[in-house]
mmCIF file of C-alpha atoms and ligand atoms in Angstrom:
data_model
loop_
_atom_site.group_PDB
_atom_site.id
_atom_site.type_symbol
_atom_site.label_atom_id
_atom_site.label_comp_id
_atom_site.label_asym_id
_atom_site.label_seq_id
_atom_site.Cartn_x
_atom_site.Cartn_y
_atom_site.Cartn_z
ATOM 1 C CA MET E 1 19.392 33.750 166.660
ATOM 2 C CA GLN E 2 16.945 36.400 165.379
ATOM 3 C CA GLN E 3 14.072 33.917 165.628
ATOM 4 C CA GLN E 4 15.224 32.718 169.084
ATOM 5 C CA ASN E 5 15.352 36.333 170.330
ATOM 6 C CA ARG E 6 11.769 36.747 169.207
ATOM 7 C CA GLY E 7 10.802 33.818 171.434
ATOM 8 C CA ILE E 8 10.182 31.336 168.631
ATOM 9 C CA SER E 9 11.070 28.018 170.210
ATOM 10 C CA GLY E 10 12.628 24.950 168.620
ATOM 11 C CA VAL E 11 14.437 26.778 165.817
ATOM 12 C CA THR E 12 18.083 25.814 165.249
ATOM 13 C CA ALA E 13 20.455 26.437 162.342
ATOM 14 C CA ASP E 14 19.062 23.225 160.755
ATOM 15 C CA GLU E 15 15.731 24.960 160.154
ATOM 16 C CA VAL E 16 17.307 27.981 158.424
ATOM 17 C CA PHE E 17 17.873 28.081 154.672
ATOM 18 C CA ILE E 18 20.013 30.827 153.160
ATOM 19 C CA GLY E 19 19.299 31.876 149.595
ATOM 20 C CA ASN E 20 20.335 34.347 146.917
ATOM 21 C CA GLY E 21 17.747 36.775 148.213
ATOM 22 C CA VAL E 22 14.228 35.977 149.374
ATOM 23 C CA SER E 23 13.358 35.715 145.679
ATOM 24 C CA GLU E 24 15.257 32.445 145.272
ATOM 25 C CA LEU E 25 13.789 31.051 148.504
ATOM 26 C CA ILE E 26 10.230 31.837 147.415
ATOM 27 C CA ASP E 27 10.852 29.731 144.315
ATOM 28 C CA LEU E 28 12.637 26.932 146.226
ATOM 29 C CA SER E 29 10.046 26.683 148.973
ATOM 30 C CA LEU E 30 7.153 26.525 146.496
ATOM 31 C CA ARG E 31 8.963 23.990 144.321
ATOM 32 C CA ALA E 32 9.545 21.788 147.367
ATOM 33 C CA LEU E 33 5.900 22.047 148.457
ATOM 34 C CA LEU E 34 3.690 21.942 145.390
ATOM 35 C CA ASN E 35 2.326 19.154 143.238
ATOM 36 C CA PRO E 36 0.648 20.108 139.934
ATOM 37 C CA GLY E 37 -2.719 21.747 140.596
ATOM 38 C CA ASP E 38 -2.090 22.507 144.269
ATOM 39 C CA GLU E 39 -3.509 25.869 145.279
ATOM 40 C CA VAL E 40 -1.809 28.698 147.153
ATOM 41 C CA LEU E 41 -3.625 31.679 148.663
ATOM 42 C CA VAL E 42 -1.813 34.911 147.793
ATOM 43 C CA PRO E 43 -2.888 38.466 148.695
ATOM 44 C CA SER E 44 -4.210 40.935 146.137
ATOM 45 C CA PRO E 45 -2.493 43.329 145.766
ATOM 46 C CA ASP E 46 0.501 40.980 145.923
ATOM 47 C CA TYR E 47 4.235 41.156 145.510
ATOM 48 C CA PRO E 48 3.942 39.619 142.024
ATOM 49 C CA LEU E 49 6.915 37.286 142.374
ATOM 50 C CA TRP E 50 4.753 35.157 144.694
ATOM 51 C CA SER E 51 2.000 34.652 142.114
ATOM 52 C CA ALA E 52 4.522 34.044 139.336
ATOM 53 C CA ALA E 53 6.499 31.515 141.393
ATOM 54 C CA VAL E 54 3.331 29.566 142.277
ATOM 55 C CA ALA E 55 2.410 29.325 138.592
ATOM 56 C CA LEU E 56 5.968 28.461 137.501
ATOM 57 C CA ASN E 57 6.005 25.585 139.988
ATOM 58 C CA GLY E 58 2.790 24.042 138.700
ATOM 59 C CA GLY E 59 0.517 25.543 141.336
ATOM 60 C CA VAL E 60 -2.667 27.559 141.029
ATOM 61 C CA VAL E 61 -2.877 31.027 142.592
ATOM 62 C CA ARG E 62 -6.041 32.028 144.452
ATOM 63 C CA HIS E 63 -5.971 35.699 145.342
ATOM 64 C CA TYR E 64 -7.558 36.856 148.575
ATOM 65 C CA SER E 65 -8.543 40.473 148.661
ATOM 66 C CA CYS E 66 -6.886 43.104 150.861
ATOM 67 C CA SER E 67 -9.154 45.899 149.780
ATOM 68 C CA THR E 68 -8.686 49.639 150.040
ATOM 69 C CA ASP E 69 -11.833 50.124 152.110
ATOM 70 C CA LYS E 70 -10.527 47.684 154.750
ATOM 71 C CA GLY E 71 -7.182 49.481 155.040
ATOM 72 C CA PHE E 72 -5.602 46.787 152.843
ATOM 73 C CA LEU E 73 -6.001 44.239 155.645
ATOM 74 C CA PRO E 74 -6.817 40.658 154.686
ATOM 75 C CA ASP E 75 -10.360 39.504 155.423
ATOM 76 C CA VAL E 76 -10.072 36.173 157.247
ATOM 77 C CA ALA E 77 -13.570 35.040 156.185
ATOM 78 C CA ASP E 78 -12.692 35.770 152.549
ATOM 79 C CA ILE E 79 -9.508 33.717 152.857
ATOM 80 C CA GLU E 80 -11.458 30.816 154.386
ATOM 81 C CA SER E 81 -14.002 30.888 151.566
ATOM 82 C CA LEU E 82 -11.161 30.137 149.098
ATOM 83 C CA ILE E 83 -9.882 27.050 150.947
ATOM 84 C CA ASN E 84 -10.617 23.650 149.394
ATOM 85 C CA GLY E 85 -9.048 20.174 149.299
ATOM 86 C CA LYS E 86 -6.257 21.374 146.995
ATOM 87 C CA THR E 87 -5.164 24.352 149.104
ATOM 88 C CA LYS E 88 -1.622 23.949 150.425
ATOM 89 C CA ALA E 89 -0.461 27.309 151.761
ATOM 90 C CA ILE E 90 -1.318 30.880 152.706
ATOM 91 C CA VAL E 91 1.122 33.651 151.788
ATOM 92 C CA VAL E 92 1.142 36.691 154.078
ATOM 93 C CA ILE E 93 3.259 39.761 153.258
ATOM 94 C CA ASN E 94 3.634 41.884 156.380
ATOM 95 C CA PRO E 95 4.581 44.764 156.389
ATOM 96 C CA ASN E 96 3.122 44.848 152.930
ATOM 97 C CA ASN E 97 4.504 45.693 149.542
ATOM 98 C CA PRO E 98 2.748 47.466 147.762
ATOM 99 C CA SER E 99 0.129 48.742 150.236
ATOM 100 C CA GLY E 100 2.300 49.679 153.236
ATOM 101 C CA ALA E 101 -0.222 47.958 155.553
ATOM 102 C CA VAL E 102 0.993 46.451 158.832
ATOM 103 C CA TYR E 103 -1.256 43.677 160.109
ATOM 104 C CA ASP E 104 -2.741 43.730 163.613
ATOM 105 C CA GLU E 105 -2.701 40.768 165.972
ATOM 106 C CA LYS E 106 -6.379 39.899 165.425
ATOM 107 C CA THR E 107 -5.881 39.554 161.669
ATOM 108 C CA LEU E 108 -2.706 37.509 162.055
ATOM 109 C CA THR E 109 -4.255 35.237 164.703
ATOM 110 C CA GLY E 110 -7.265 34.682 162.450
ATOM 111 C CA ILE E 111 -4.989 33.580 159.593
ATOM 112 C CA VAL E 112 -2.952 31.327 161.906
ATOM 113 C CA GLU E 113 -6.162 29.652 163.134
ATOM 114 C CA LEU E 114 -7.182 28.961 159.538
ATOM 115 C CA ALA E 115 -3.793 27.406 158.819
ATOM 116 C CA GLU E 116 -4.025 25.247 161.944
ATOM 117 C CA ARG E 117 -7.579 24.106 161.248
ATOM 118 C CA HIS E 118 -7.005 23.301 157.570
ATOM 119 C CA LYS E 119 -3.395 22.075 157.996
ATOM 120 C CA LEU E 120 -2.021 24.707 155.630
ATOM 121 C CA VAL E 121 1.558 25.936 155.461
ATOM 122 C CA LEU E 122 2.016 29.576 156.462
ATOM 123 C CA MET E 123 4.462 31.510 154.284
ATOM 124 C CA ALA E 124 5.262 34.791 156.018
ATOM 125 C CA ASP E 125 7.206 37.220 153.830
ATOM 126 C CA GLU E 126 8.531 39.617 156.469
ATOM 127 C CA ILE E 127 11.337 41.256 154.522
ATOM 128 C CA TYR E 128 10.191 44.718 155.771
ATOM 129 C CA ASP E 129 10.017 43.570 159.403
ATOM 130 C CA GLN E 130 11.713 46.590 160.969
ATOM 131 C CA MET E 131 10.287 49.217 158.650
ATOM 132 C CA VAL E 132 7.300 50.438 160.648
ATOM 133 C CA TYR E 133 6.149 53.983 161.384
ATOM 134 C CA ASP E 134 4.461 55.871 164.222
ATOM 135 C CA ASP E 135 2.589 53.490 166.542
ATOM 136 C CA ALA E 136 2.485 50.530 164.135
ATOM 137 C CA GLU E 137 3.746 47.301 165.640
ATOM 138 C CA PHE E 138 5.222 44.474 163.608
ATOM 139 C CA ILE E 139 4.218 41.052 164.972
ATOM 140 C CA PRO E 140 6.232 38.107 163.594
ATOM 141 C CA MET E 141 3.802 35.460 162.328
ATOM 142 C CA ALA E 142 5.950 32.661 163.778
ATOM 143 C CA THR E 143 5.373 33.930 167.338
ATOM 144 C CA LEU E 144 1.655 33.145 166.922
ATOM 145 C CA ALA E 145 1.954 29.949 164.902
ATOM 146 C CA SER E 146 3.301 27.190 167.126
ATOM 147 C CA ASN E 147 0.708 24.666 165.865
ATOM 148 C CA ALA E 148 1.198 25.140 162.132
ATOM 149 C CA VAL E 149 4.156 24.768 159.784
ATOM 150 C CA CYS E 150 5.389 28.339 159.382
ATOM 151 C CA LEU E 151 8.068 29.633 157.010
ATOM 152 C CA THR E 152 9.431 33.107 157.749
ATOM 153 C CA PHE E 153 11.227 34.905 154.917
ATOM 154 C CA SER E 154 13.537 37.860 155.404
ATOM 155 C CA GLY E 155 16.902 39.131 154.231
ATOM 156 C CA LEU E 156 19.418 41.932 153.794
ATOM 157 C CA SER E 157 17.734 43.685 150.870
ATOM 158 C CA LYS E 158 15.400 46.146 152.599
ATOM 159 C CA VAL E 159 16.024 46.743 156.300
ATOM 160 C CA TYR E 160 19.803 46.534 155.685
ATOM 161 C CA ARG E 161 19.658 48.220 152.244
ATOM 162 C CA ALA E 162 21.987 45.624 150.700
ATOM 163 C CA CYS E 163 19.853 44.148 147.912
ATOM 164 C CA GLY E 164 22.902 43.608 145.678
ATOM 165 C CA TYR E 165 24.430 41.240 148.239
ATOM 166 C CA ARG E 166 21.680 38.735 147.356
ATOM 167 C CA VAL E 167 21.146 37.287 150.832
ATOM 168 C CA GLY E 168 17.840 36.093 152.203
ATOM 169 C CA TRP E 169 16.758 33.482 154.679
ATOM 170 C CA CYS E 170 13.785 31.202 155.187
ATOM 171 C CA VAL E 171 13.192 29.807 158.667
ATOM 172 C CA PHE E 172 10.945 26.827 159.415
ATOM 173 C CA SER E 173 9.151 26.896 162.764
ATOM 174 C CA GLY E 174 6.042 25.578 164.525
ATOM 175 C CA GLU E 175 4.954 22.008 163.887
ATOM 176 C CA LEU E 176 8.328 20.791 162.685
ATOM 177 C CA ASP E 177 7.343 17.098 163.011
ATOM 178 C CA ARG E 178 4.921 17.622 160.120
ATOM 179 C CA ALA E 179 7.592 19.439 158.101
ATOM 180 C CA GLU E 180 10.303 16.747 157.981
ATOM 181 C CA GLU E 181 9.654 15.745 154.384
ATOM 182 C CA TYR E 182 9.279 19.386 153.352
ATOM 183 C CA ILE E 183 12.596 20.333 154.983
ATOM 184 C CA HIS E 184 14.272 17.358 153.326
ATOM 185 C CA SER E 185 13.000 18.509 149.905
ATOM 186 C CA MET E 186 14.330 21.995 150.635
ATOM 187 C CA GLU E 187 17.712 20.493 151.502
ATOM 188 C CA LEU E 188 17.797 18.566 148.217
ATOM 189 C CA LEU E 189 16.837 21.613 146.156
ATOM 190 C CA SER E 190 19.322 23.804 148.030
ATOM 191 C CA ALA E 191 22.066 21.251 147.372
ATOM 192 C CA LEU E 192 21.120 21.237 143.691
ATOM 193 C CA ARG E 193 22.111 24.905 143.396
ATOM 194 C CA LEU E 194 25.244 24.072 145.464
ATOM 195 C CA CYS E 195 25.214 27.142 147.721
ATOM 196 C CA SER E 196 24.075 30.707 147.924
ATOM 197 C CA ASN E 197 26.438 33.653 147.530
ATOM 198 C CA VAL E 198 29.131 33.200 150.217
ATOM 199 C CA PRO E 199 30.681 36.712 150.464
ATOM 200 C CA GLY E 200 27.180 38.099 151.002
ATOM 201 C CA GLN E 201 26.617 35.705 153.901
ATOM 202 C CA TRP E 202 29.586 37.198 155.767
ATOM 203 C CA ALA E 203 27.534 40.367 156.174
ATOM 204 C CA VAL E 204 24.627 38.629 157.930
ATOM 205 C CA GLN E 205 26.061 38.412 161.430
ATOM 206 C CA THR E 206 27.247 42.028 161.386
ATOM 207 C CA ALA E 207 23.903 43.197 160.010
ATOM 208 C CA LEU E 208 21.703 41.332 162.471
ATOM 209 C CA GLY E 209 23.962 41.727 165.482
ATOM 210 C CA GLY E 210 25.194 45.261 164.855
ATOM 211 C CA PHE E 211 23.775 48.776 165.165
ATOM 212 C CA GLN E 212 20.260 48.825 163.689
ATOM 213 C CA SER E 213 20.458 52.043 161.672
ATOM 214 C CA ILE E 214 16.991 51.399 160.228
ATOM 215 C CA ARG E 215 15.431 52.522 163.523
ATOM 216 C CA GLU E 216 16.668 56.086 163.047
ATOM 217 C CA LEU E 217 15.596 56.114 159.413
ATOM 218 C CA VAL E 218 11.977 55.218 160.218
ATOM 219 C CA ALA E 219 11.662 57.361 163.386
ATOM 220 C CA PRO E 220 10.242 60.931 163.175
ATOM 221 C CA GLY E 221 12.883 63.129 161.533
ATOM 222 C CA GLY E 222 14.529 60.112 159.871
ATOM 223 C CA ARG E 223 15.097 59.984 156.124
ATOM 224 C CA LEU E 224 12.478 57.321 155.328
ATOM 225 C CA TYR E 225 9.989 58.853 157.749
ATOM 226 C CA GLN E 226 10.305 62.285 156.152
ATOM 227 C CA SER E 227 9.911 60.947 152.627
ATOM 228 C CA ARG E 228 6.841 58.960 153.633
ATOM 229 C CA GLN E 229 5.438 62.105 155.286
ATOM 230 C CA ALA E 230 6.043 64.097 152.096
ATOM 231 C CA VAL E 231 4.046 61.495 150.130
ATOM 232 C CA ILE E 232 1.214 61.580 152.690
ATOM 233 C CA ASP E 233 1.162 65.409 152.612
ATOM 234 C CA ARG E 234 1.150 65.660 148.840
ATOM 235 C CA VAL E 235 -1.583 63.047 148.435
ATOM 236 C CA GLY E 236 -3.583 64.929 151.092
ATOM 237 C CA GLU E 237 -3.263 68.194 149.128
ATOM 238 C CA SER E 238 -4.068 66.617 145.756
ATOM 239 C CA ARG E 239 -7.389 67.121 143.958
ATOM 240 C CA PHE E 240 -6.967 63.789 142.195
ATOM 241 C CA LEU E 241 -5.407 61.325 144.635
ATOM 242 C CA THR E 242 -6.256 59.441 147.830
ATOM 243 C CA ALA E 243 -4.268 56.871 149.809
ATOM 244 C CA GLN E 244 -4.169 54.924 153.031
ATOM 245 C CA ARG E 245 -1.378 56.082 155.329
ATOM 246 C CA PRO E 246 1.420 53.547 154.778
ATOM 247 C CA MET E 247 2.358 52.219 158.222
ATOM 248 C CA GLY E 248 5.263 50.059 157.091
ATOM 249 C CA ALA E 249 7.638 49.169 154.238
ATOM 250 C CA MET E 250 8.581 51.865 151.725
ATOM 251 C CA TYR E 251 5.627 52.291 149.411
ATOM 252 C CA ALA E 252 2.303 54.052 149.078
ATOM 253 C CA PHE E 253 -0.519 52.538 147.027
ATOM 254 C CA ILE E 254 -2.342 55.561 145.667
ATOM 255 C CA ARG E 255 -5.812 55.747 144.156
ATOM 256 C CA LEU E 256 -6.754 57.886 141.180
ATOM 257 C CA ASP E 257 -9.943 59.886 141.432
ATOM 258 C CA PRO E 258 -13.069 58.059 140.106
ATOM 259 C CA ARG E 259 -13.491 60.829 137.472
ATOM 260 C CA PHE E 260 -10.721 59.081 135.453
ATOM 261 C CA SER E 261 -12.322 55.657 135.624
ATOM 262 C CA GLY E 262 -13.054 53.976 132.301
ATOM 263 C CA ARG E 263 -10.911 56.395 130.268
ATOM 264 C CA PHE E 264 -7.505 56.712 131.928
ATOM 265 C CA ASP E 265 -6.456 53.507 133.627
ATOM 266 C CA ASP E 266 -3.336 52.757 135.670
ATOM 267 C CA GLN E 267 -1.318 51.388 132.720
ATOM 268 C CA ALA E 268 -2.062 54.411 130.526
ATOM 269 C CA PHE E 269 -1.324 56.747 133.432
ATOM 270 C CA ALA E 270 2.035 55.096 134.264
ATOM 271 C CA LEU E 271 3.080 55.106 130.600
ATOM 272 C CA GLU E 272 2.180 58.738 130.050
ATOM 273 C CA LEU E 273 3.843 59.757 133.294
ATOM 274 C CA LEU E 274 7.036 58.024 132.197
ATOM 275 C CA GLU E 275 7.094 59.147 128.586
ATOM 276 C CA SER E 276 5.893 62.714 128.995
ATOM 277 C CA HIS E 277 6.880 63.607 132.561
ATOM 278 C CA HIS E 278 9.853 61.268 133.190
ATOM 279 C CA VAL E 279 8.416 59.826 136.396
ATOM 280 C CA LEU E 280 8.368 56.078 136.970
ATOM 281 C CA VAL E 281 5.523 54.565 139.020
ATOM 282 C CA ALA E 282 4.198 50.996 139.005
ATOM 283 C CA PRO E 283 0.610 50.532 137.779
ATOM 284 C CA GLY E 284 -1.552 48.995 140.526
ATOM 285 C CA SER E 285 -2.828 46.157 138.381
ATOM 286 C CA SER E 286 0.736 44.844 138.011
ATOM 287 C CA PHE E 287 0.232 43.710 141.623
ATOM 288 C CA ASN E 288 -2.604 41.441 140.494
ATOM 289 C CA THR E 289 -5.530 43.627 141.468
ATOM 290 C CA PRO E 290 -8.885 43.322 139.682
ATOM 291 C CA TYR E 291 -9.174 47.145 139.711
ATOM 292 C CA THR E 292 -7.151 49.563 137.557
ATOM 293 C CA ASP E 293 -7.264 52.859 139.451
ATOM 294 C CA HIS E 294 -4.188 52.576 141.691
ATOM 295 C CA PHE E 295 -0.459 53.071 141.302
ATOM 296 C CA ARG E 296 2.473 52.353 143.592
ATOM 297 C CA ILE E 297 5.128 54.850 144.470
ATOM 298 C CA THR E 298 8.226 54.242 146.592
ATOM 299 C CA THR E 299 8.893 56.467 149.571
ATOM 300 C CA LEU E 300 12.664 56.257 148.997
ATOM 301 C CA PRO E 301 13.503 59.523 147.156
ATOM 302 C CA ASP E 302 14.321 62.604 149.250
ATOM 303 C CA THR E 303 11.504 65.037 150.012
ATOM 304 C CA GLU E 304 12.618 67.511 147.359
ATOM 305 C CA THR E 305 12.391 64.845 144.642
ATOM 306 C CA ILE E 306 9.048 63.642 145.963
ATOM 307 C CA ASN E 307 7.668 67.170 145.679
ATOM 308 C CA ILE E 308 8.875 67.432 142.076
ATOM 309 C CA VAL E 309 7.279 64.041 141.313
ATOM 310 C CA PHE E 310 3.911 65.078 142.737
ATOM 311 C CA ASP E 311 4.005 68.385 140.861
ATOM 312 C CA ARG E 312 4.408 66.370 137.656
ATOM 313 C CA ILE E 313 1.672 63.896 138.607
ATOM 314 C CA GLU E 314 -0.706 66.809 139.216
ATOM 315 C CA THR E 315 0.224 68.364 135.864
ATOM 316 C CA CYS E 316 -0.351 65.050 134.081
ATOM 317 C CA LEU E 317 -3.755 64.495 135.704
ATOM 318 C CA GLU E 318 -4.774 68.118 135.199
ATOM 319 C CA GLN E 319 -4.378 67.590 131.453
ATOM 320 C CA HIS E 320 -6.962 64.796 131.598
ATOM 321 C CA THR E 321 -9.729 66.656 133.420
HETATM 322 C C1 PLP L 1 7.600 41.561 149.667
HETATM 323 C C2 PLP L 1 8.915 41.245 149.034
HETATM 324 N N1 PLP L 1 9.420 40.007 149.138
HETATM 325 C C3 PLP L 1 10.593 39.673 148.577
HETATM 326 C C4 PLP L 1 11.335 40.596 147.866
HETATM 327 C C5 PLP L 1 12.630 40.144 147.217
HETATM 328 O O1 PLP L 1 13.715 40.366 148.038
HETATM 329 P P1 PLP L 1 15.201 39.839 147.740
HETATM 330 O O2 PLP L 1 15.996 41.013 147.285
HETATM 331 O O3 PLP L 1 15.661 39.310 149.073
HETATM 332 O O4 PLP L 1 15.142 38.775 146.712
HETATM 333 C C6 PLP L 1 10.853 41.899 147.736
HETATM 334 C C7 PLP L 1 11.610 42.918 146.954
HETATM 335 O O5 PLP L 1 11.075 43.913 146.496
HETATM 336 C C8 PLP L 1 9.614 42.234 148.338
HETATM 337 O O6 PLP L 1 9.099 43.472 148.238
#
């Protein structure tokens, strides 16, 4: 129904797989697709479950760069340069965890064209689909990809704040004739785990059909909006930090000043912050980046807590200057 409302044609309940969260469906969909040595293009920074699940299912991860100086947008030419005879799929995470980037139509169309030309499967992880801020617009990949096999992943964990329910879905769309064998493999693997959590599934219709409280949370004055603004303000005031404005999801991917480079990397920073200042952040390189000067923070705590956190970050960095 959600896909039909978005104007994605040809999708029926037969093309929808329900899983114990998107996490399980990422694993299932890669297991159904990959033969040993097949390659999958995954963004860097990534949501690391994607890279891990490719490797666990016998595949090889090729990271395409979504670099800071390009606003964390994928570079279509860079993605194309990684494609070879073994490439099977392109993973796109939009809105993005950890960068908060929301991809524009030109970028998405460029990726869809690559998938069409090279007959690659598109795997669109859109679990943050309604978490966008200011004038950012979320464009579902499947609306652009009628001539490629496209898998859209979403669920109850983020937009509906019910991660403990363990409900996610994966919807096949586009060139379904080419996906028959793939869908059949998904059916077999889904049957192997018998079913996904049933009580959680009862919440899906109410969540998707009911009042969309997320809209108020991400609008100016809303709880998530205000927390994100507090992060943007504090990074702006900092002598040590810079960041792209997160336009979606619930994270900011923050860069440490170059003066720390070579002597205080992201792992050391995160550990010291935790042990000495009792603040938990995720080191940037845990999202499979080649650089070590970023960290990820969530924009979930209230503004008061965020201010305390940034006071402590400043104190920690001050001690290293
Ligand atoms: C991009 C992305 N995909 C998937 C997931 C996993 O979601 P689920 O709780 O549905 O397994 C997360 C959770 O952090 C995520 O950030």
